[in-house]
Rosetta silent file (secondary structure, phi, psi, omega in degrees, C-alpha in Angstrom):
SEQUENCE: MKIHLKLKKDLFEYIELLYNRKRIHSTLNYMTPMSYRIQNQAFISTS
SCORE:     score description
SCORE:     0.000 S_00000001
   1 L     0.000  -25.319  159.045  -43.766  -82.485  -52.188 S_00000001
   2 H   -35.504  -67.843 -141.834  -45.796  -85.816  -51.101 S_00000001
   3 H   -79.634  -26.689  155.667  -48.158  -85.494  -54.092 S_00000001
   4 H   -32.534  -50.163  176.047  -44.832  -84.873  -56.281 S_00000001
   5 H   -48.941  -53.793  178.127  -43.436  -88.155  -54.887 S_00000001
   6 H   -57.623  -56.683  160.796  -46.219  -89.723  -55.506 S_00000001
   7 H   -46.911  -61.982  162.461  -46.783  -88.998  -58.939 S_00000001
   8 H   -42.176  -74.190  165.706  -42.953  -89.986  -59.732 S_00000001
   9 H   -13.990  -77.967  174.446  -43.519  -93.220  -58.077 S_00000001
  10 H   -38.260  -55.831 -176.574  -46.749  -93.677  -60.032 S_00000001
  11 H   -67.421  -26.310 -172.877  -45.573  -92.946  -63.263 S_00000001
  12 H   -84.770  -18.488  153.552  -42.271  -94.899  -62.900 S_00000001
  13 H   -58.387  -71.719  178.409  -44.752  -97.903  -62.198 S_00000001
  14 H   -49.112  -44.321 -174.003  -46.871  -97.452  -65.526 S_00000001
  15 H   -88.251  -14.886  176.455  -44.023  -97.343  -67.368 S_00000001
  16 H   -80.071  -20.988 -175.005  -41.842  -99.948  -66.185 S_00000001
  17 H  -107.401  -33.195  170.629  -44.729 -102.412  -65.183 S_00000001
  18 H  -115.277  -43.780 -173.768  -47.247 -101.755  -67.939 S_00000001
  19 H   -69.602  -46.898 -156.461  -46.026  -99.690  -71.018 S_00000001
  20 H   -92.905   11.924 -170.978  -42.702 -101.214  -71.589 S_00000001
  21 H  -108.574  -28.375 -167.005  -43.708 -104.750  -70.873 S_00000001
  22 H   -94.115  -15.298 -154.076  -46.661 -104.575  -73.445 S_00000001
  23 L   -83.001  146.416  149.973  -44.681 -102.371  -76.157 S_00000001
  24 L   -71.857  148.281  177.276  -42.911 -104.031  -79.242 S_00000001
  25 L  -126.986  143.424 -154.525  -39.395 -103.324  -79.532 S_00000001
  26 H   -90.352  -29.095 -171.951  -37.706 -103.359  -82.968 S_00000001
  27 H   -76.060   -2.319 -179.053  -34.503 -104.508  -81.076 S_00000001
  28 H  -124.058   19.322  161.925  -36.449 -107.625  -80.167 S_00000001
  29 L    72.130   35.337  165.922  -37.591 -108.706  -83.586 S_00000001
  30 L    66.288   19.922 -162.645  -40.680 -106.853  -82.890 S_00000001
  31 L  -125.981  155.843 -179.680  -42.063 -108.801  -79.947 S_00000001
  32 L   -65.367  168.918  179.575  -42.926 -107.758  -76.579 S_00000001
  33 H   -60.479  -38.863 -176.420  -40.184 -108.241  -73.831 S_00000001
  34 H   -94.972   -8.471  135.400  -41.910 -111.104  -72.336 S_00000001
  35 H   -22.523  -73.432  176.909  -42.601 -112.466  -75.669 S_00000001
  36 H   -67.991  -33.010 -158.766  -38.995 -112.533  -76.316 S_00000001
  37 H   -80.953  -62.643 -174.596  -37.935 -113.720  -72.563 S_00000001
  38 H   -47.841  -51.027 -172.979  -40.503 -116.590  -73.305 S_00000001
  39 H   -66.626  -47.682  177.573  -38.815 -117.648  -76.971 S_00000001
  40 H   -58.087  -38.674 -176.724  -35.417 -117.429  -75.653 S_00000001
  41 H   -78.690  -20.741  151.726  -35.768 -119.735  -72.642 S_00000001
  42 H   -31.215  -82.803  173.069  -37.701 -122.325  -75.144 S_00000001
  43 H    -1.340  -73.718 -162.034  -34.590 -121.678  -76.975 S_00000001
  44 H   -79.395  -19.206 -163.091  -31.970 -122.406  -74.138 S_00000001
  45 H   -83.399  -23.550  178.898  -34.105 -125.187  -72.621 S_00000001
  46 H   -88.463  -18.921  175.600  -33.915 -127.237  -76.105 S_00000001
  47 L   -47.244    0.000    0.000  -30.001 -126.595  -76.343 S_00000001
């Protein structure tokens, strides 16, 4: 059971902390989430 929980935790961390942050998203105009966030913060700051 402990192995199952560790595997589940490790998989969640990989997907949420690594994969989803590097993967480009079509809904974000083919940018990574971090690039999109930076661009929007710059836009909001200049408004």
